[in-house]
Coordinates of C-alpha atoms and ligand atoms in Angstrom, one line a residue:
Chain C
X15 CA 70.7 93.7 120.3
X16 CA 67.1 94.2 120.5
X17 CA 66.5 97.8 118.9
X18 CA 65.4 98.0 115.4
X19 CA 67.4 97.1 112.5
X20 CA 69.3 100.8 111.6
X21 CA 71.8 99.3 109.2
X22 CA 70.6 96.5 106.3
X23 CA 71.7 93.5 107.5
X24 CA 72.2 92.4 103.8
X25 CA 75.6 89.9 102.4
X26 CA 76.0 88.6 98.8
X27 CA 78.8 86.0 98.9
X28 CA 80.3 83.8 95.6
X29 CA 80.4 80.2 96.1
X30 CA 83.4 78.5 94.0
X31 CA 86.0 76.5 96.7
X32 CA 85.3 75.1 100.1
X33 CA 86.8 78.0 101.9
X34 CA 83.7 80.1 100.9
X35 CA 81.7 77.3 102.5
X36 CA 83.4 78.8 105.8
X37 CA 83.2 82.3 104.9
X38 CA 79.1 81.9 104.1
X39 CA 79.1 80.5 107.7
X40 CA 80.8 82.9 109.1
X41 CA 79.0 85.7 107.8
X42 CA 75.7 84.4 108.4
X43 CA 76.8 84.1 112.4
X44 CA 77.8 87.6 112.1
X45 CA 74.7 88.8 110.3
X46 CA 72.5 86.5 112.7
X47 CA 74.5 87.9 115.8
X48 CA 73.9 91.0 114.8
X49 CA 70.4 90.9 113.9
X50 CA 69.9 89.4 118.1
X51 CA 69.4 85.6 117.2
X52 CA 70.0 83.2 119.7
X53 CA 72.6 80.5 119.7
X54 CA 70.5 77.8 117.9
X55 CA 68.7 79.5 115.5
X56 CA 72.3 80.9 114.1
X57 CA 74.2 77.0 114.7
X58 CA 71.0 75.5 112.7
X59 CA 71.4 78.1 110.1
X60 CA 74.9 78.2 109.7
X61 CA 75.1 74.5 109.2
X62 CA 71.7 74.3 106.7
X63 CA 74.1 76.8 105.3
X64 CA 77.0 75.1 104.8
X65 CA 74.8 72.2 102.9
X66 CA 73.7 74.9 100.0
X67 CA 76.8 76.1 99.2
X68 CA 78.1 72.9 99.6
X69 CA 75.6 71.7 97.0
X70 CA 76.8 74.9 95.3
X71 CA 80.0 73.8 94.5
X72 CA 79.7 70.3 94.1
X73 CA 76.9 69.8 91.9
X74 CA 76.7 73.1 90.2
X75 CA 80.7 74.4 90.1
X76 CA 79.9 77.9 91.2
X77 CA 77.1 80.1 92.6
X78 CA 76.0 82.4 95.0
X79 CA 74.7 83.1 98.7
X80 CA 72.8 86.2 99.4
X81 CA 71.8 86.5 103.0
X82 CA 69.5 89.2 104.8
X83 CA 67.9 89.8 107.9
X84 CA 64.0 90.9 107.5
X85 CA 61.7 91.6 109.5
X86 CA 58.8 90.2 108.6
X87 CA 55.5 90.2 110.6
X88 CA 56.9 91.6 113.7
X89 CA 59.4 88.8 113.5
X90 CA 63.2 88.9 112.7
X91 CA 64.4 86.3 109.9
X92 CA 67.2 85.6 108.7
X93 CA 66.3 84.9 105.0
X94 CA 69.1 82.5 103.0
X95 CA 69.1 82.3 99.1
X96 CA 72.0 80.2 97.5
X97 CA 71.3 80.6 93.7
X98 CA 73.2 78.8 90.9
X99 CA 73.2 78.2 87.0
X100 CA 74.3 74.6 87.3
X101 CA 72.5 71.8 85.7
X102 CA 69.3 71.5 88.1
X103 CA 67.8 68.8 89.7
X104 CA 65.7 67.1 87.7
X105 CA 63.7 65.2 90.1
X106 CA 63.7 67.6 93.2
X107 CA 61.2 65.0 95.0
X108 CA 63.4 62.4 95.3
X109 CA 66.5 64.3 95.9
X110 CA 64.6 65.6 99.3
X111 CA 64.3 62.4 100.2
X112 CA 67.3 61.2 103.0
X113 CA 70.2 59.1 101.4
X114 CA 69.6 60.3 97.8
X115 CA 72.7 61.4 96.0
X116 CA 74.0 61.1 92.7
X117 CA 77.3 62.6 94.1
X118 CA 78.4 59.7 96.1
X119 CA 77.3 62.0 99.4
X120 CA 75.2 61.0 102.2
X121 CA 72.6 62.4 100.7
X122 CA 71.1 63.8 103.4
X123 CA 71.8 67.8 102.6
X124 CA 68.8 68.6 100.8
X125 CA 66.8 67.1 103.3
X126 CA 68.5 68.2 107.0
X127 CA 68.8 72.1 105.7
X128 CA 64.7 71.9 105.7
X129 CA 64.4 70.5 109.3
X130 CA 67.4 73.0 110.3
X131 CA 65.1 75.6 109.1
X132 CA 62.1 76.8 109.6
X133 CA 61.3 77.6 105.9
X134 CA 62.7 75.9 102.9
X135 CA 61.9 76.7 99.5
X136 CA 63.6 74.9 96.1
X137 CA 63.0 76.1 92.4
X138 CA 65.2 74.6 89.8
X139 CA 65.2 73.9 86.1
X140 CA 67.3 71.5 84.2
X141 CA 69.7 73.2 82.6
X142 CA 68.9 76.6 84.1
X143 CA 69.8 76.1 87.9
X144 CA 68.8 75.8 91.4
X145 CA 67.4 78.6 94.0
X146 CA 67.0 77.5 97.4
X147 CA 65.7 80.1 99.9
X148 CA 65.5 79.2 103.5
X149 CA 64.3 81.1 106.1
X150 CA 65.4 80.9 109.9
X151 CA 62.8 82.6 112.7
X152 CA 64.6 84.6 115.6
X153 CA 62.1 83.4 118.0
Chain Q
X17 CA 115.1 98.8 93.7
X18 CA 118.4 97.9 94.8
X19 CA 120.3 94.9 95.1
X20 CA 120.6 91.5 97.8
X21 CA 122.8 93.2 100.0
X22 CA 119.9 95.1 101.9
X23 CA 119.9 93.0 104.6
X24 CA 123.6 92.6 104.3
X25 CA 123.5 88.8 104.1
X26 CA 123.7 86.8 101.5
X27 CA 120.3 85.7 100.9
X28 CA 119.5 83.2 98.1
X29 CA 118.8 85.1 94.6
X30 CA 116.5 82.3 93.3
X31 CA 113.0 83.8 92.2
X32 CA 109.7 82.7 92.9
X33 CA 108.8 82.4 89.3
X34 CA 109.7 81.7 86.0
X35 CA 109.3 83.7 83.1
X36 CA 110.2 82.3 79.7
X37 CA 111.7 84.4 76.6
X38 CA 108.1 84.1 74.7
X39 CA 105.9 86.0 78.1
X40 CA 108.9 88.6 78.1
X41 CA 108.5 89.4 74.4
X42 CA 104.3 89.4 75.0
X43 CA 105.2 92.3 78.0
X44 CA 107.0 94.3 76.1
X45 CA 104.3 93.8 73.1
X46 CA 101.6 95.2 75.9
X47 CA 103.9 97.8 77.3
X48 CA 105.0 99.1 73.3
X49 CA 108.4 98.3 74.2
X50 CA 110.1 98.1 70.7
X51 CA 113.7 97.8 69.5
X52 CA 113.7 101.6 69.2
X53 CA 112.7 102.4 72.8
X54 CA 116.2 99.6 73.6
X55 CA 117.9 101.7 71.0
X56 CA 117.1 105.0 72.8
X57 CA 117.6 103.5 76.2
X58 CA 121.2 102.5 74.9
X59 CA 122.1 105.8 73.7
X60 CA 121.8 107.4 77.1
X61 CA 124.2 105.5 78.7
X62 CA 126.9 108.3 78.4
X63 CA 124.3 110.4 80.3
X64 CA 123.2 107.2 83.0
X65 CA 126.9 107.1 84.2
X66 CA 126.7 110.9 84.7
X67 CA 123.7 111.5 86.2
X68 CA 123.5 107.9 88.1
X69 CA 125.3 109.2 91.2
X70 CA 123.7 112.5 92.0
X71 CA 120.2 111.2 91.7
X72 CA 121.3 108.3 93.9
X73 CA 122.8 110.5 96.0
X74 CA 119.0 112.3 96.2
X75 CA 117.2 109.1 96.2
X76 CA 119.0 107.7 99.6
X77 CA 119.1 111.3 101.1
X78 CA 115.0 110.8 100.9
X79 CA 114.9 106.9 101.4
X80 CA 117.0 108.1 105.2
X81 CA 114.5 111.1 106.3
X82 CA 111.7 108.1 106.2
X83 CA 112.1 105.5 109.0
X84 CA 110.3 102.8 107.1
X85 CA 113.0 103.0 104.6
X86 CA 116.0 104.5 106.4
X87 CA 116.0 101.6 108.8
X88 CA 117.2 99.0 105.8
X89 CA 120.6 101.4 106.0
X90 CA 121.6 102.0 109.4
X91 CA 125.0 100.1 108.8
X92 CA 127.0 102.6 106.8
X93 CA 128.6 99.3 105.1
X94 CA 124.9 98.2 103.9
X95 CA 124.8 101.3 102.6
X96 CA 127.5 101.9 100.8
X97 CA 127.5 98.6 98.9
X98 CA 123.6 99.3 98.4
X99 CA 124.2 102.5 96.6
X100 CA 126.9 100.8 94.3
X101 CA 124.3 98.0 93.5
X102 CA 122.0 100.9 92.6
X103 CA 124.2 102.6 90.7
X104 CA 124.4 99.5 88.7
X105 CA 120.9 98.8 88.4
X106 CA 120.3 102.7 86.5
X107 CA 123.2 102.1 84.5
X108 CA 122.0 98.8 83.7
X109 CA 118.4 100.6 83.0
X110 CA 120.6 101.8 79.5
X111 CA 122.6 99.2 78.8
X112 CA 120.2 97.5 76.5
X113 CA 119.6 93.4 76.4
X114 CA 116.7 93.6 77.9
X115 CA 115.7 89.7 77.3
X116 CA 115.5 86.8 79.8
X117 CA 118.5 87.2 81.7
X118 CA 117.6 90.9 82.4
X119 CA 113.9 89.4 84.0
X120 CA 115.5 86.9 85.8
X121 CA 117.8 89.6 87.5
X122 CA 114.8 91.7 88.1
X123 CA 113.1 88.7 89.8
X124 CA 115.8 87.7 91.7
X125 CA 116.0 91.7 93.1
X126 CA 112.1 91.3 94.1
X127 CA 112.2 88.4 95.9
X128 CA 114.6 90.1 98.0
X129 CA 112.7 92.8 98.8
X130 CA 109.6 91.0 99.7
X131 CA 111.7 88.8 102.2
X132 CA 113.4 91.9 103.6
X133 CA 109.6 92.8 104.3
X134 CA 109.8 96.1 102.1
X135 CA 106.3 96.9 101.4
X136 CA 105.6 97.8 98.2
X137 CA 104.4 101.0 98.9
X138 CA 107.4 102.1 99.3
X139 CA 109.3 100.3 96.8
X140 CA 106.8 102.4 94.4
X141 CA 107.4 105.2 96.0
X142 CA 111.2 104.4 95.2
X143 CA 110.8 104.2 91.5
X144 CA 108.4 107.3 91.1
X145 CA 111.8 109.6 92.6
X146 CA 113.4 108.0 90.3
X147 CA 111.6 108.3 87.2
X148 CA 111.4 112.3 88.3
X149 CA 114.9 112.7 89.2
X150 CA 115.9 111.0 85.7
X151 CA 113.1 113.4 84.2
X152 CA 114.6 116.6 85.3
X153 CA 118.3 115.4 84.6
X154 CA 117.4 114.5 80.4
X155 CA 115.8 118.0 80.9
X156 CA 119.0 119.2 81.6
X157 CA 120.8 116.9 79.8
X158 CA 119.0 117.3 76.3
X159 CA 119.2 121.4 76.5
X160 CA 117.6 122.6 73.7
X161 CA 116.1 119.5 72.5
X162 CA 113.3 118.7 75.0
X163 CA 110.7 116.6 73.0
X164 CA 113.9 114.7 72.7
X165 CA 114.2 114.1 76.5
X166 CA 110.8 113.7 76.1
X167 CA 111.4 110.5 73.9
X168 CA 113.9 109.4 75.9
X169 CA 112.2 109.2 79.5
X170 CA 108.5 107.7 77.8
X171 CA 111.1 104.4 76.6
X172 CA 112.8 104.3 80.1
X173 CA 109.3 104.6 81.6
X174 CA 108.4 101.5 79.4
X175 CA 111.0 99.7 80.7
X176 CA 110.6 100.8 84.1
X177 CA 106.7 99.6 84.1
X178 CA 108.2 96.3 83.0
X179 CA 110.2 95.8 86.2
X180 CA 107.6 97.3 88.5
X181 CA 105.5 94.4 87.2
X182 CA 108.2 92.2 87.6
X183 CA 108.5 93.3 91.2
X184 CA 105.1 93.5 91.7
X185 CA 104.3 89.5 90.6
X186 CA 107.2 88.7 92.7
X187 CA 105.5 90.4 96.3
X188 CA 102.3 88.3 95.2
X189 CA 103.6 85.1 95.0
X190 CA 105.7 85.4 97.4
X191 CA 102.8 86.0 100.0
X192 CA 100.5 83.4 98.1
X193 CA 103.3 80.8 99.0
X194 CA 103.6 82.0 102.6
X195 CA 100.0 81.3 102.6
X196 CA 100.0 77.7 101.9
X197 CA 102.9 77.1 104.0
X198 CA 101.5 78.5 106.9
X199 CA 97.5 76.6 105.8
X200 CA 100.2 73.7 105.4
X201 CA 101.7 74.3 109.0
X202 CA 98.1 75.1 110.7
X203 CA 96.8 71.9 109.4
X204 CA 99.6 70.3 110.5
X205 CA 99.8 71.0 114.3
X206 CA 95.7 70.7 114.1
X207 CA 95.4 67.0 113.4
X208 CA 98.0 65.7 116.1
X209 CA 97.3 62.6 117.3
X210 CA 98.7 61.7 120.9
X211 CA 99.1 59.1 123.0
X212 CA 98.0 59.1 126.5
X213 CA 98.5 55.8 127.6
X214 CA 99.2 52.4 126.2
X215 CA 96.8 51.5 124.1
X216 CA 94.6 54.6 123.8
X217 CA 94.9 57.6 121.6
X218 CA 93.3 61.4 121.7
X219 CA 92.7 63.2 118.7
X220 CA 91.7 66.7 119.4
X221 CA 90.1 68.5 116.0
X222 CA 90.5 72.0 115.8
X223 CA 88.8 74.1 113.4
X224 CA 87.2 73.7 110.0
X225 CA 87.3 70.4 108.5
X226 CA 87.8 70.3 105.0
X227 CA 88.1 67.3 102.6
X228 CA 91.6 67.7 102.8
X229 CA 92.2 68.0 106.1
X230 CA 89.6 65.6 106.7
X231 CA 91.8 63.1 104.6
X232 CA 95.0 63.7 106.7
X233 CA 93.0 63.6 109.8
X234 CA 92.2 60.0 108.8
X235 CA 95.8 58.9 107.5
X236 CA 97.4 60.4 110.6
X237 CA 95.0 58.8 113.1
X238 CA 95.0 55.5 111.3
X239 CA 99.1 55.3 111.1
X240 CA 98.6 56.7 115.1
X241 CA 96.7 53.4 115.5
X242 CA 99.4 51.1 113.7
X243 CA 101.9 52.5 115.4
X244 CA 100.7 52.3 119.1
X245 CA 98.4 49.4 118.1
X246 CA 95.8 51.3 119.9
X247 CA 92.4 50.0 120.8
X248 CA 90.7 52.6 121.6
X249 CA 90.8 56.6 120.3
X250 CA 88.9 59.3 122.1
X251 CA 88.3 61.8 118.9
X252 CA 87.4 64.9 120.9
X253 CA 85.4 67.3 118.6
X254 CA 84.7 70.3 121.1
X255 CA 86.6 72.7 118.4
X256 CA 84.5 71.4 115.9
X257 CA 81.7 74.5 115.2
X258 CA 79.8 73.2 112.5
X259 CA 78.9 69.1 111.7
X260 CA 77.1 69.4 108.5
X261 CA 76.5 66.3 106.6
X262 CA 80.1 66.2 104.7
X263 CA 81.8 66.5 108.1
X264 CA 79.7 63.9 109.4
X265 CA 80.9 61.8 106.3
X266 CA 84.3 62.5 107.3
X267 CA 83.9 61.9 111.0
X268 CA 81.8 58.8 110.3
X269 CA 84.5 57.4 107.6
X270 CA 87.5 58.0 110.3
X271 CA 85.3 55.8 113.0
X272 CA 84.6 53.3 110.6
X273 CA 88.1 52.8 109.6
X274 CA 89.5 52.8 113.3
X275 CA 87.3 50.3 113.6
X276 CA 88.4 48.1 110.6
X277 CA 92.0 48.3 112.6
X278 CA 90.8 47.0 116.0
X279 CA 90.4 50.2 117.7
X280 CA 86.8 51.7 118.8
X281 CA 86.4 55.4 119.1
X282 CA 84.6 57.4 121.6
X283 CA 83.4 60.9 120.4
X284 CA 83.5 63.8 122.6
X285 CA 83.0 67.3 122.7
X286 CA 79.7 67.5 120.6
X287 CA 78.2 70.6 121.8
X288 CA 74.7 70.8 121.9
X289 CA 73.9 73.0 118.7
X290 CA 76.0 70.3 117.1
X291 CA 73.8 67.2 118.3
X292 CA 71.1 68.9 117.0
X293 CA 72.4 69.8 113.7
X294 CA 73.1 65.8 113.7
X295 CA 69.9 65.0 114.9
X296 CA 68.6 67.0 111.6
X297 CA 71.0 64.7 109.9
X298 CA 69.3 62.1 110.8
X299 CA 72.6 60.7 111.3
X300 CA 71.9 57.4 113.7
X301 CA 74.0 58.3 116.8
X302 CA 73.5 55.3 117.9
X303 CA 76.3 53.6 116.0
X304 CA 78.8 56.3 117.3
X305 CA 80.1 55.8 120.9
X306 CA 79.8 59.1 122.6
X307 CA 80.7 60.9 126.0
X308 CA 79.7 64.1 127.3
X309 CA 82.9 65.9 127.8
X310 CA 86.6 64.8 127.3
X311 CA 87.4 63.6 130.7
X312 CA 84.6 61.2 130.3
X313 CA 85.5 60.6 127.2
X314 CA 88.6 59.4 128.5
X315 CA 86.9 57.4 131.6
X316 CA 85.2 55.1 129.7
X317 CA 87.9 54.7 127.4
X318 CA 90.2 53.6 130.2
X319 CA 87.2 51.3 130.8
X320 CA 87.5 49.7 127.3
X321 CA 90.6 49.1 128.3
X322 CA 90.4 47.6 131.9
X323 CA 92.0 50.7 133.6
X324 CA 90.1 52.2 136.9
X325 CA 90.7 55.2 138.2
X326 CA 92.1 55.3 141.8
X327 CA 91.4 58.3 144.0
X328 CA 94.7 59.9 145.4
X329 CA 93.5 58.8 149.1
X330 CA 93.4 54.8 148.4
X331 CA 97.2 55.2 147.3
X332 CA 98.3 58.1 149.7
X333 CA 99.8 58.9 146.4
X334 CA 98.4 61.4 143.4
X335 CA 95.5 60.3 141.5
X336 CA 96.7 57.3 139.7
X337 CA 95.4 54.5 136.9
X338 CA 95.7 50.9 138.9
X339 CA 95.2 48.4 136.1
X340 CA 92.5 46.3 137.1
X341 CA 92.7 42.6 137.7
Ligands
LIG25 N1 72.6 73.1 93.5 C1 72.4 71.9 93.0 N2 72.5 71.8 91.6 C2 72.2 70.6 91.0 N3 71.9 69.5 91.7 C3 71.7 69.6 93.1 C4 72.0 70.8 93.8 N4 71.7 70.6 95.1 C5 71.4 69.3 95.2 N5 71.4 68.7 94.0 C6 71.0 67.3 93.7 O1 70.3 66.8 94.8 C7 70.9 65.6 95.4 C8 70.7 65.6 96.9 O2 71.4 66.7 97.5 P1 71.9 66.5 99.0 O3 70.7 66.1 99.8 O4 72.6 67.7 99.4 O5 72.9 65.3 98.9 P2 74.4 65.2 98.5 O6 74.9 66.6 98.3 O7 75.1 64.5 99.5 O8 74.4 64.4 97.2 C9 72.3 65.7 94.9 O9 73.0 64.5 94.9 C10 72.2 66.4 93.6 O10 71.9 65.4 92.6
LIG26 MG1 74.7 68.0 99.6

């Protein structure tokens, strides 16, 4: 599908148990698919993806995934935001860094779903909560 | 709204939940069911036993002209003892005692009919021909006195709600334990473990890998190992579509403790927006033995364990495994 995007390619999806880890996946595919993205671009998402809402539901209980496809400057994105009112990360620095966890993880979410992607954005405040939006070119 | 006998078997009464004296009594406090509305249920009774046949009479009549409902009573014999259980239930409806017992009844009756596979739609429909039949019969019944009938069918529609939502509860959790049966049974037959020859054992993974499953991946591929005191285990991932960092941690764990029981593992399968994702990782793949496809895969395991493979033409036999000496 190449034509211009008639119908919002637009999905707002609660995060609260690991099935909706699958269903965030699967929508974004579907989305991406959609919206003419090629193989890669939606496997890299999809699994960048699965780390936020992952994050989601272990460190913050419950949140959200709202997913779109733009376009934006000619280009087709597919623009992720997983939002949540957990407890924040305090020292967002060092929890990009590979092998940081305070979860007993690998540690290495944070930090794969910005090289999965081609744009990756975090704003979080203790107490408050976390946004990450990520952005995925089509070409 | 009728009794076990739909199917004509005798299928187990037991419900699929429990509801104690003190969640009755908070029902009927929601639904303004009061010891009047029993009271005036009770003093119909005379008028039930009257009017129970004719509107049954109606009520199958309509339930036959449908096919989704007709087909439950084909056999004349199902039918007739269906009607009678009927005919019990509406003069039960007035009979008053409407406590535990009478749930647990009312349970028992919807578990039936959600594993006869009658849809609630028209089990609904059911009870709404009911309540209108019974409307126009107190009508009838009450002659001159209407706000009377009036009276009468609001506390039979109190306790009719009550059984609906009986019924009702009864469809849901009947499905939601279908459901984790069947989640049961598909994770299940999705972690097999096989042997295919002395020695060496495939794991095929299917599918999403949850922690769960991911945990009885590992316990069924490290009793596998015990059990076959295999050395080697070719854990082929090719129905694996997303490796993000906790399925890594999953996989990663399961090779680790293979390893810890003598046997190495070969991963196969990884497609090639899955290497990439684990390149993202940064997960070292060095540490993981890996092989394009399963067949390889299975080649270098057979390797590991001193097999070769013999060509059909150096046997005049079909291909073969000569062990190697
Ligand atoms: N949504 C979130 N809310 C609160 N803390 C988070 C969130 N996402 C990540 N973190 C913090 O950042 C750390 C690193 O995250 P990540 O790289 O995904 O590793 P892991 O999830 O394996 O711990 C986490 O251990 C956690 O402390
Ligand atoms: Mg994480």
């Amino acid at each position: 599908m190449t034509g211009h995007l008639s119908e919002p390619l637009r999905a707002c999806l609660p995060v609260r148990e690991e099935l909706d880890i699958v269903l965030a996946r699967t929508c974004a595919r579907e989305l991406a698919r959609r919206g003419g993205f090629p193989d890669a671009a939606t496997e890299a998402a999809a699994t960048a993806i699965s780390e936020v809402a992952r994050n989601i539901i272990v460190h913050a209980g419950m949140g959200e995934i709202l997913l779109e496809v733009v376009k934006e400057r000619g280009r087709r994105e597919l623009v992720v935001l997983a939002c949540d009112r957990g407890p924040g990360i305090p020292d967002l620095d060092r929890a990009m860094l590979d092998g940081y966890s305070t979860a007993g993880g690998l540690g290495l979410g944070l930090s794969s779903a910005r090289r999965l992607m081609d744009e990756f954005h975090v704003v979080s405040r203790v107490g408050k909560g976390t946004v990450v939006t990520m952005k995925k070119w089509a070409a | 709204m009728a009794d076990t006998t739909f199917a004509g078997t005798d299928l187990p009464r037991r419900a699929e939940i429990e509801i104690d004296e003190q969640e009755v009594n908070r029902r009927k406090q929601f639904l303004e069911f009061r010891a009047d509305d029993a009271e005036a249920l009770k003093s119909l009774e005379p008028i039930a036993e009257q009017y129970a046949d004719p509107v049954i009479e109606d009520l199958y009549r309509h339930f036959l002209s449908f096919d989704e409902t007709g087909g439950f009573f084909r056999d004349p014999k199902v039918l007739e003892r269906v009607k009678r259980l009927q005919r019990e239930y509406f003069v039960r409806l007035t009979e008053g005692d409407y406590g535990a017992d009478y749930v647990r009844n009312r349970l028992g009756i919807g578990t039936v009919h959600e594993r006869i596979d009658l849809a609630p739609k028209w089990y609904l429909g059911a009870y709404s021909f009911y309540l209108r039949a019974v409307a126009t019969r107190l009508l009838e019944a009450f002659g001159k006195e209407p706000q009377k009938a009036f009276s009468a069918f609001l506390s039979l529609m109190k306790l009719v709600f009550l059984d609906i939502g009986l019924a009702v509860e009864t469809y849901i959790a009947a499905r939601d334990r279908t459901m984790r049966k069947q989640q049961e049974a598909i994770r299940e037959l999705s972690t097999p473990v096989l042997q295919i020859r002395d020695r060496l054992l495939l794991l095929p993974i299917i599918g999403v890998i949850d922690t769960h499953r991911a945990r009885l991946i590992t316990e069924s591929l490290l009793r596998s190992i015990r059990a076959n005191r295999a050395r080697v285990v070719v854990m082929d991932v090719t129905g694996v579509a997303t490796v993000d960092s906790k399925v890594a941690q999953h996989i990663l764990q399961a090779v680790a403790a293979a390893r810890l029981m003598g046997a190495s593992v070969i991963v196969t399968g990884l497609s090639s927006n899955v290497a990439q994702s684990l390149v993202a990782l940064g997960i070292d793949l060095g540490t993981l033995n890996t092989a394009g496809d399963l067949q390889g895969g299975i080649e270098d395991a057979e390797r590991i364990l001193g097999y070769r493979v013999v060509r059909a033409a150096e046997t005049g036999r079909g291909p073969q495994l000569a062990e190697r000496r």
